[in-house]
Short mmCIF file of C-alpha atoms in Angstrom, two decimals:
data_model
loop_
_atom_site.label_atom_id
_atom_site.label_comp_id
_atom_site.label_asym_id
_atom_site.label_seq_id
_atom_site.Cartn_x
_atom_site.Cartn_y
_atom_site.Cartn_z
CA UNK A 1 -6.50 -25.34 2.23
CA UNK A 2 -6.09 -28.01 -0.65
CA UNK A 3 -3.53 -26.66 -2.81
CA UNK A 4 -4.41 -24.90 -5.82
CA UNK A 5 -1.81 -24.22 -8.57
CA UNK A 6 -4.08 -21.20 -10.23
CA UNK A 7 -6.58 -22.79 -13.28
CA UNK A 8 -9.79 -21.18 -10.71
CA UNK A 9 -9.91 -18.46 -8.39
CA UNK A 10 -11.48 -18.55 -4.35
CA UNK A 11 -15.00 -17.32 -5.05
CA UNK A 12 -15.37 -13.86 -4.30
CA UNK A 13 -17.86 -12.78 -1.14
CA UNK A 14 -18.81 -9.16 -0.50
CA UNK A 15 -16.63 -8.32 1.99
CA UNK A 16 -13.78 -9.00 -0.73
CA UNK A 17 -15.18 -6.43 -2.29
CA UNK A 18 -13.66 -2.62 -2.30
CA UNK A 19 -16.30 -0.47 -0.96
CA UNK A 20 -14.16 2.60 -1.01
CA UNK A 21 -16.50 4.56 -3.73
CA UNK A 22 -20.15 3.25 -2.21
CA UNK A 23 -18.64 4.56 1.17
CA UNK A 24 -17.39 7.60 0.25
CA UNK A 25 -21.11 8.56 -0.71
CA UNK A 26 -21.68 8.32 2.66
CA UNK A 27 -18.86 10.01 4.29
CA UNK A 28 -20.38 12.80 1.95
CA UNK A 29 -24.04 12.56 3.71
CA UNK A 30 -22.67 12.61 6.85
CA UNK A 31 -20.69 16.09 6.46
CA UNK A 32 -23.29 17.07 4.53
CA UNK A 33 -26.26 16.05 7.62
CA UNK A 34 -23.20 18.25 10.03
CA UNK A 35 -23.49 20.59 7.91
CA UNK A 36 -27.28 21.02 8.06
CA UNK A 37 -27.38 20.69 11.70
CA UNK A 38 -24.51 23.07 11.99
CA UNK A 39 -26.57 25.53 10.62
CA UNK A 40 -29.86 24.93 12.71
CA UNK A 41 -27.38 25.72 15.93
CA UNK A 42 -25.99 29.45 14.28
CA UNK A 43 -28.44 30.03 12.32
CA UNK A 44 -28.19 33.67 13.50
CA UNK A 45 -24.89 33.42 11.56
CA UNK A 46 -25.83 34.60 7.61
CA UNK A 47 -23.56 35.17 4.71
CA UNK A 48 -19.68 35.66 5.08
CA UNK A 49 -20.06 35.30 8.88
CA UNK A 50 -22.18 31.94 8.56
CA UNK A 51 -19.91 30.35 5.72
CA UNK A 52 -16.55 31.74 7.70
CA UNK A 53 -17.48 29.93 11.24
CA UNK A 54 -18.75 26.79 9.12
CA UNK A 55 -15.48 26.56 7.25
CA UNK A 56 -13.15 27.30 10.61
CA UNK A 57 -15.31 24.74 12.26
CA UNK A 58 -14.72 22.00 9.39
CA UNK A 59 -11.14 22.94 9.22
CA UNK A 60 -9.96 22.75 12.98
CA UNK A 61 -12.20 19.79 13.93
CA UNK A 62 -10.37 17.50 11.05
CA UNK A 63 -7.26 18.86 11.54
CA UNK A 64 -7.68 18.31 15.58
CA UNK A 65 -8.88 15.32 15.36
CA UNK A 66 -6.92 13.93 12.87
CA UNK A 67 -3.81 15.05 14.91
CA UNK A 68 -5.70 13.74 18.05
CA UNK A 69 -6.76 10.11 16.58
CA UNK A 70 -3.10 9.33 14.62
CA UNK A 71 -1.22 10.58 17.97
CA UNK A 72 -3.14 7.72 20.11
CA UNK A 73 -2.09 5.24 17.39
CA UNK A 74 1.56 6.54 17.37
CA UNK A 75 1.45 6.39 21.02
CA UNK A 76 -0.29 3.05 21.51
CA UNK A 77 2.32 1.62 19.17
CA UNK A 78 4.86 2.91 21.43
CA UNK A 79 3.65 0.62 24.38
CA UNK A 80 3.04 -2.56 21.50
CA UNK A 81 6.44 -2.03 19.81
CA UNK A 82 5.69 -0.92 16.98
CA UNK A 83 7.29 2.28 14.74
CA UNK A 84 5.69 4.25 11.89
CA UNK A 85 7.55 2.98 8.42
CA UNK A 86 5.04 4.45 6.18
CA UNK A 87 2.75 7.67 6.25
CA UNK A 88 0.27 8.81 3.91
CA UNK A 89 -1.60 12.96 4.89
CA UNK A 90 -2.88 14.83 1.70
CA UNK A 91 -0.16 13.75 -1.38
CA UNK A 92 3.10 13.80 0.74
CA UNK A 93 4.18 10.53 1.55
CA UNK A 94 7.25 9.46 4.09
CA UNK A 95 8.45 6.00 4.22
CA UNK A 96 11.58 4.74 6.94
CA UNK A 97 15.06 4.21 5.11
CA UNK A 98 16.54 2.51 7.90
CA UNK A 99 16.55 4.95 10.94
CA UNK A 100 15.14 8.12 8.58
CA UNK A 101 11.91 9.34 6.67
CA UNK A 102 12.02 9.40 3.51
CA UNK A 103 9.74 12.46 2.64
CA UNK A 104 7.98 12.69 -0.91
CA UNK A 105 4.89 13.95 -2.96
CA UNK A 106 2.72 11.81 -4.77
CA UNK A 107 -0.61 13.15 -6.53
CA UNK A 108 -2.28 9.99 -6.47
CA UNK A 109 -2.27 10.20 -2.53
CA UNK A 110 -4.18 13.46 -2.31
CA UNK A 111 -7.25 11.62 -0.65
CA UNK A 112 -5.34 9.65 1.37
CA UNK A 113 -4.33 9.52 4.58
CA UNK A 114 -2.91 6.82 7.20
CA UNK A 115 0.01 5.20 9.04
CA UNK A 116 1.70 2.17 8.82
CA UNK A 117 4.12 0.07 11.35
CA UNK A 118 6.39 -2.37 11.85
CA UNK A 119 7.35 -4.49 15.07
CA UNK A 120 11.09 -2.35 16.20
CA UNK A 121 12.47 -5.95 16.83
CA UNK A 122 11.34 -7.67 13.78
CA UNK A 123 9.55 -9.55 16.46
CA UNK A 124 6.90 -12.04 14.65
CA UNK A 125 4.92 -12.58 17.67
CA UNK A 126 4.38 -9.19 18.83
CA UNK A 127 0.29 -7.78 18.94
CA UNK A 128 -0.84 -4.93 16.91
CA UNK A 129 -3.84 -4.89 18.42
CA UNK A 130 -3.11 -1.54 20.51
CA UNK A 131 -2.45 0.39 17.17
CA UNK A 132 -5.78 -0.37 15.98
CA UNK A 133 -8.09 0.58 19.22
CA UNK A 134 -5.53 3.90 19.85
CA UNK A 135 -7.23 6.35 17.65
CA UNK A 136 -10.49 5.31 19.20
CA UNK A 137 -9.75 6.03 22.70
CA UNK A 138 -8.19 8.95 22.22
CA UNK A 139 -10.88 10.18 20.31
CA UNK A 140 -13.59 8.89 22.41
CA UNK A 141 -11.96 11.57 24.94
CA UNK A 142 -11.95 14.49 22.56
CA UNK A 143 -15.54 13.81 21.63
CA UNK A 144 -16.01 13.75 25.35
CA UNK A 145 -14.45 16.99 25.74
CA UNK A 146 -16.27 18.74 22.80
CA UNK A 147 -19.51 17.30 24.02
CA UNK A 148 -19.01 18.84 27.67
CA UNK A 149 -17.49 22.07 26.41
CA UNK A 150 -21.15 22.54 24.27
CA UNK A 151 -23.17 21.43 27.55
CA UNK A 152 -21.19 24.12 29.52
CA UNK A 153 -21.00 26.91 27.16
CA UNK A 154 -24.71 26.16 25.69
CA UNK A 155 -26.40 25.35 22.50
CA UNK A 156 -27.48 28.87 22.23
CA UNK A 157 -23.86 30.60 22.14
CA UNK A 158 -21.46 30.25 19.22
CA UNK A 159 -18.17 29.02 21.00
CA UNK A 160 -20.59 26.26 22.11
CA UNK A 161 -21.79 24.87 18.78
CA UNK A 162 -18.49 25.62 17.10
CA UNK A 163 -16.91 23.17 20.08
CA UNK A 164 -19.54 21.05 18.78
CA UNK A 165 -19.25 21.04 15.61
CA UNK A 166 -15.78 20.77 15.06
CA UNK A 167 -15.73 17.46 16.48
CA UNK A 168 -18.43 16.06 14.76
CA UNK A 169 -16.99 17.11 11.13
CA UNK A 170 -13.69 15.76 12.77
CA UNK A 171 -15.34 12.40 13.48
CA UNK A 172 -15.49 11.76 9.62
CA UNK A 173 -12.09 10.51 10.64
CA UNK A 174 -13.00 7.75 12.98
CA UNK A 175 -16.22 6.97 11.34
CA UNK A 176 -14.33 6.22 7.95
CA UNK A 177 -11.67 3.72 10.38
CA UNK A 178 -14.78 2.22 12.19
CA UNK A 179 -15.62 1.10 9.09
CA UNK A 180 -15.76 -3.07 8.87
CA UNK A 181 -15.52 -3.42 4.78
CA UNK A 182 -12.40 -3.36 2.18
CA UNK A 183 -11.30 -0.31 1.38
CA UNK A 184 -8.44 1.21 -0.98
CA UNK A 185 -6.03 0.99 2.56
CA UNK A 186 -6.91 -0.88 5.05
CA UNK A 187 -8.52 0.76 8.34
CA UNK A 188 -8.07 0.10 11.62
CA UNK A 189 -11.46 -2.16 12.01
CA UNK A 190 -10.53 -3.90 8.71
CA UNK A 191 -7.36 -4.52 10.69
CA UNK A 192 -8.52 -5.84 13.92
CA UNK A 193 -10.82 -8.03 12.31
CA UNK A 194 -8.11 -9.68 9.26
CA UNK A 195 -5.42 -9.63 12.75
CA UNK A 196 -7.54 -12.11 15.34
CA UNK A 197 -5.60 -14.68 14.86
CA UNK A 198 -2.49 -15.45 15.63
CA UNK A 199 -1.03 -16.29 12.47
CA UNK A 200 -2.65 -14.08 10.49
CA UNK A 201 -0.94 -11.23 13.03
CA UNK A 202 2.14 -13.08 12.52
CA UNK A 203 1.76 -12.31 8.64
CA UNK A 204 0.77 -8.74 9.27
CA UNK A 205 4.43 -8.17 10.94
CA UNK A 206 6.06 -9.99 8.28
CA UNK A 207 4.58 -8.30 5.32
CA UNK A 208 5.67 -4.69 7.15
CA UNK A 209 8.89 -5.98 7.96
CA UNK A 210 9.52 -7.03 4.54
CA UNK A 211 8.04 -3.25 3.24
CA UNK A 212 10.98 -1.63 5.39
CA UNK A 213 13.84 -4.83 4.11
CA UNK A 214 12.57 -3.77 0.73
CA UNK A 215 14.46 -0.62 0.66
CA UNK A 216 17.03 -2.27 3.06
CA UNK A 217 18.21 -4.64 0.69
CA UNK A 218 17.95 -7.20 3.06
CA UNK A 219 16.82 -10.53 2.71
CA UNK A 220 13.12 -10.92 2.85
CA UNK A 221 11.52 -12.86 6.02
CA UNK A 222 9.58 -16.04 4.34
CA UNK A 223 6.70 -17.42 5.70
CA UNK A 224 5.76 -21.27 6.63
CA UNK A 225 2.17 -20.77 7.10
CA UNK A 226 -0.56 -23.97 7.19
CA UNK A 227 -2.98 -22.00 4.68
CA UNK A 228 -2.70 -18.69 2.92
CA UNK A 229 -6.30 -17.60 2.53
CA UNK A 230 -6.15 -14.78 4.59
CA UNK A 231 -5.59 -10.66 3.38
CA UNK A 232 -2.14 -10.81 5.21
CA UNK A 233 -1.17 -14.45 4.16
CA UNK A 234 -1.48 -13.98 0.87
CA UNK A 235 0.58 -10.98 0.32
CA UNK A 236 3.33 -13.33 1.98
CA UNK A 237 3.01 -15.99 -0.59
CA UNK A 238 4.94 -12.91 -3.03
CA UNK A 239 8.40 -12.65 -0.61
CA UNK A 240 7.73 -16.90 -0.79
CA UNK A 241 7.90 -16.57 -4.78
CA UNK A 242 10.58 -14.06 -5.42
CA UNK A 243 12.76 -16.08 -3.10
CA UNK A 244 12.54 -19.36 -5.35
CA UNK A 245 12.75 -17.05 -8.17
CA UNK A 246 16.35 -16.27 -6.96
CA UNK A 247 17.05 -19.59 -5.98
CA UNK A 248 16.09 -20.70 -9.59
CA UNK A 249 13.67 -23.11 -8.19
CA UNK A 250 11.32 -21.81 -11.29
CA UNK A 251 9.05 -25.07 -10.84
CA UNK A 252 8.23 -24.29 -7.12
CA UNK A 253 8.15 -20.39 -7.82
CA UNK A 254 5.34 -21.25 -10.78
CA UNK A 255 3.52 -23.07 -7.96
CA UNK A 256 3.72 -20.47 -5.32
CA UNK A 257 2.23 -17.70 -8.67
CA UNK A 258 -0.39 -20.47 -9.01
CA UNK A 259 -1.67 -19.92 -5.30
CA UNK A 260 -1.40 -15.94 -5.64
CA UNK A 261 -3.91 -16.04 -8.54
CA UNK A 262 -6.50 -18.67 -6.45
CA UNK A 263 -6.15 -16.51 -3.27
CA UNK A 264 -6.18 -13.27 -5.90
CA UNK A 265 -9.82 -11.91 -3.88
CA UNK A 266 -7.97 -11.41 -0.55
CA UNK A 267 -4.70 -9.48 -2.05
CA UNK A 268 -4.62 -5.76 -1.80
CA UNK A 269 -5.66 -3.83 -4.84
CA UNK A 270 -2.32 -2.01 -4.84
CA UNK A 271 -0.59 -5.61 -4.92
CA UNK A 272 -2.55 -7.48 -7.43
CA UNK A 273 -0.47 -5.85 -10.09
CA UNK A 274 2.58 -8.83 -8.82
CA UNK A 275 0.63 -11.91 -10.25
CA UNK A 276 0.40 -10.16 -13.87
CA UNK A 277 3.88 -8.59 -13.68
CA UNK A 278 5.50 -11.97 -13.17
CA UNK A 279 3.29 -13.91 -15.20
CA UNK A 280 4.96 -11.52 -17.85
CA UNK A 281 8.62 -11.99 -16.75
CA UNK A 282 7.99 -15.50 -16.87
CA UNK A 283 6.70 -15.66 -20.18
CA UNK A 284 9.61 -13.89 -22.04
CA UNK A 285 12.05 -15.52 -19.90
CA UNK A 286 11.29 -18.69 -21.60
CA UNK A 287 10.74 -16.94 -24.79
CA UNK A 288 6.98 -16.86 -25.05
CA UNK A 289 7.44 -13.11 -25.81
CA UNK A 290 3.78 -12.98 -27.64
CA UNK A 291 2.39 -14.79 -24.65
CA UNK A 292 4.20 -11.83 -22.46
CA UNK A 293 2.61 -9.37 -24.57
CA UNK A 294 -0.40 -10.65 -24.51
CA UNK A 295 -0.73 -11.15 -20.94
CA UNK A 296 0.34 -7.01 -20.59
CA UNK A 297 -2.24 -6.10 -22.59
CA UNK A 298 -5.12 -7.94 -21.42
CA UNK A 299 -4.15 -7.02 -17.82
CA UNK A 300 -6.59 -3.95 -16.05
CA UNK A 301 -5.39 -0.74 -16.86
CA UNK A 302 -4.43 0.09 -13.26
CA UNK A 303 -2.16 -2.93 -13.22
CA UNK A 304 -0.91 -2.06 -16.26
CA UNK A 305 0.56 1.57 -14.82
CA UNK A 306 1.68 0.31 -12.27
CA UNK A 307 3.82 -2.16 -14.11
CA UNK A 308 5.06 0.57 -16.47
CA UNK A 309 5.87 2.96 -13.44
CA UNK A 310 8.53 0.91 -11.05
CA UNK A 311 8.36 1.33 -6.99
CA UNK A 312 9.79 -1.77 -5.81
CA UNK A 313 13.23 -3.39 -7.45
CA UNK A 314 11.54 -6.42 -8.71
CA UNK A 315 9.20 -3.83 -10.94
CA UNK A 316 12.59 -2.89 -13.11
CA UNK A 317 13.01 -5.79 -14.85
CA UNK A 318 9.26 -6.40 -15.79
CA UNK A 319 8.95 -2.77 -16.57
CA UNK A 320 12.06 -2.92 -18.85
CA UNK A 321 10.40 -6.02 -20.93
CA UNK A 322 7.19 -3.38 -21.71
CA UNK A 323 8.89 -0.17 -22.25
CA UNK A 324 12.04 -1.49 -24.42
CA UNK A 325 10.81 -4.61 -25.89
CA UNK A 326 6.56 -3.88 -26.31
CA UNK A 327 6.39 -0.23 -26.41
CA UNK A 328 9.69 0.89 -27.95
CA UNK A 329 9.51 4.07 -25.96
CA UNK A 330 12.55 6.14 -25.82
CA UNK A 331 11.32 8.28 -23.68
CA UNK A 332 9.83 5.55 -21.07
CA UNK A 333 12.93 4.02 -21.34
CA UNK A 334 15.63 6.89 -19.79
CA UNK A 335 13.18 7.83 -17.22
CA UNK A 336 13.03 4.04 -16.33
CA UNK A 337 16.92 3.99 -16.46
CA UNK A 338 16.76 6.83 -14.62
CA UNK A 339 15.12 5.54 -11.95
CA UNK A 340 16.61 2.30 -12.04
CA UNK A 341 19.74 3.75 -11.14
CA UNK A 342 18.43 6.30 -8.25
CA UNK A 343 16.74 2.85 -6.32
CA UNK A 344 20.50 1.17 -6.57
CA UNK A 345 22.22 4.35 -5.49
CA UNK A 346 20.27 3.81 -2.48
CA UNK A 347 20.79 0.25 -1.77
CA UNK A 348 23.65 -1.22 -0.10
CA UNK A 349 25.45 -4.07 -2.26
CA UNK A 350 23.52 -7.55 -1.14
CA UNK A 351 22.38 -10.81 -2.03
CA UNK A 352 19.24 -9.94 -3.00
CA UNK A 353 20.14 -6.70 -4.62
CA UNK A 354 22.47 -8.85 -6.48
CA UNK A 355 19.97 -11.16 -7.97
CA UNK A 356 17.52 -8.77 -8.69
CA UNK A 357 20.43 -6.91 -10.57
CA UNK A 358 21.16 -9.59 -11.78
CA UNK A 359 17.27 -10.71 -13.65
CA UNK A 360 17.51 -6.90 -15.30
CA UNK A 361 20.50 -7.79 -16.99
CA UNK A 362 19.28 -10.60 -17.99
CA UNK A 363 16.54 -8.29 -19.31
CA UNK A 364 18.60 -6.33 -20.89
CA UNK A 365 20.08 -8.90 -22.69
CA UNK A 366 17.61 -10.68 -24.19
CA UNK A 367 15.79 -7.24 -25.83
CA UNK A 368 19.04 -6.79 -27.58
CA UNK A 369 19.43 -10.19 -28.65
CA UNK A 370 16.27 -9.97 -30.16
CA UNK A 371 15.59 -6.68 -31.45
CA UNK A 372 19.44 -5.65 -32.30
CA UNK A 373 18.10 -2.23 -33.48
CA UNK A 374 16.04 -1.18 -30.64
CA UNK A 375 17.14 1.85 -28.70
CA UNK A 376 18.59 0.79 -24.82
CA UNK A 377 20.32 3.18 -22.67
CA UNK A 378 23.75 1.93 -21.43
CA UNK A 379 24.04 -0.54 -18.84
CA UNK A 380 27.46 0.23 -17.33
CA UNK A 381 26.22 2.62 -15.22
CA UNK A 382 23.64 0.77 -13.13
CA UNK A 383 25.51 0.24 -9.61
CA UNK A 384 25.79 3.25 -7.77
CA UNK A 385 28.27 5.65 -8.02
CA UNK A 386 31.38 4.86 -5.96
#
């Protein structure tokens, strides 16, 4: 790939596109056609009865098989190598602090759910490939079951159709992974598909390693890759910029932004939020601080949140720049403080918490250099308590 330091962006196909709304139509229909055909099968069944034993069905096929089909991936990943470092089932979230789950509730997850992993070794080479077809076969045997249980108990007897139908409403859950196109997470075709080749599996370890150094404090893995036009690649290219952002190597780190921004059609949704966030931080750290705002407000309003509401370390110092030198928001401002100081308390003392620590108070800094009167919570008290 000819290197591209960000004045265009790669042209944008379909399959770059997020289909999650156009397909959740059709997860709809297809509930909606069980639902029908449900019906056909009991229709002896009316009013509380009928509505009771379609809800129960609904109910214990997803839960089954959604127990069933993430089981096969957790075992599967097991035999590959692999351990869950991030889990997503109805709003509560865990994510692996070192050997523990970290267990939280988010609201925005409610319709989500899914696992992620991360080679045990920090192994680059290792195959995810059994993670992704897991589900499937485990699922393929619970259809099998359900299917036989209806062909022995018979289509004209309630525990029959129930058996039934409780798998098919439970297949919503493979059908949505079977699924080839870009979603809001990625599934496990998407996966199989962006993971064929070896260097684009390569980048698929390195990005989930780096998730679990993140709140490690360790030192990110970098990559070295030929091209970056790839849904994994690309999300490297960030660890390959905040690295020569620490090293002060601002030219090559300006570069590296510059790629982000050509290859923006194959980042994650949920990561696109970076290449505005530092386009910001770079801005008012060479005192463009009307280019800075500028660039804030003309970003998407989802970006713009998620700048404003910190989950990794390097959000802090961008999110400081909006809410104490933009916004003026008191308010914003302990809450970010707030947090700012819960993430250290976490963190052991290292070189990249150091630097990171060390581009906040640089933050800091400048807003009251320049606005002398603008409200800013202490800054003693950002390391953790001894």
């Amino acid at each position: 790939m000819a290197e591209n330091n960000g004045s265009t962006q790669a042209k944008k196909t379909l399959l770059d596109m997020n289909a999650s709304w156009a397909l959740l139509v059709v997860y709809l229909a297809y509930l909606i056609g069980i639902f029908f055909v449900q019906r056909y099968f009991a229709s002896t069944l009316t009013g509380l009865n009928g509505y009771a034993y379609i809800f129960v069905s609904m109910l214990v096929g997803v839960l089954v098989t959604f127990l069933v089909y993430n089981f096969g991936k957790i075992l599967f990943a097991r035999i590959a190598g692999y351990r869950i470092i991030h889990m997503r089932l109805i709003g509560v979230v865990a994510e692996r602090r070192e050997t523990k789950l970290a267990f939280r509730f988010d609201p925005a997850a409610l319709l989500d759910i899914g696992l992620d992993f991360a080679p045990v070794d920090d192994n680059l080479d290792r195959n995810p490939t059994l993670i992704f077809i897991g589900g499937f076969v485990l699922e393929a045997v619970l259809l099998a079951l359900g299917i036989g249980l209806f062909a022995l108990l018979g289509s004209d007897t309630i525990a029959g159709t129930a058996c039934l139908s409780a798998v098919l409403y439970g297949f919503v859950i493979p059908f949505y992974e079977l699924m080839p196109f870009r979603q809001d997470y990625p599934n496990d075709m998407f996966n199989i598909i962006k993971t064929r080749r070896a260097d684009d599996r390569q980048a698929y370890n390195m990005v989930a390693i780096n998730e679990l150094r993140e709140f490690a404090g360790d030192d990110f893995l970098l990559p070295s890759f030929q091209d970056y036009d790839s849904f994994y690649k690309v999300q490297t290219l960030i660890y390959l910029y905040l690295h020569q952002l620490y090293e002060n190597q601002l030219e090559e780190a300006v570069k590296t932004l510059g790629k982000i921004k050509y290859l923006l059609k194959d980042m994650p949704d949920d990561k696109k939020y970076v290449l505005d966030r530092e386009n910001i931080y770079l801005r008012f750290l060479t005192g463009d601080t009307e280019g800075a705002s500028s660039y804030f407000q003309k970003a998407k309003s989802d970006y713009r949140k998620q700048i404003r509401s910190p989950y990794y370390l390097s959000d802090f110092r961008v999110a400081l720049i909006v809410c104490g030198f933009f916004t003026h928001d008191k308010e914003l401002l302990d809450n970010l403080f707030k947090d700012y100081r819960k993430t250290l308390s976490k963190l052991p003392s290292s070189p990249r918490v150091e630097k990171e620590k060390n581009l906040f108070r640089q933050v800091y800094e400048t807003i009251r250099k320049n606005d002398s009167n603008q409200y800013l919570p202490p800054l003693e008290d950002e390391s953790k308590p001894a």
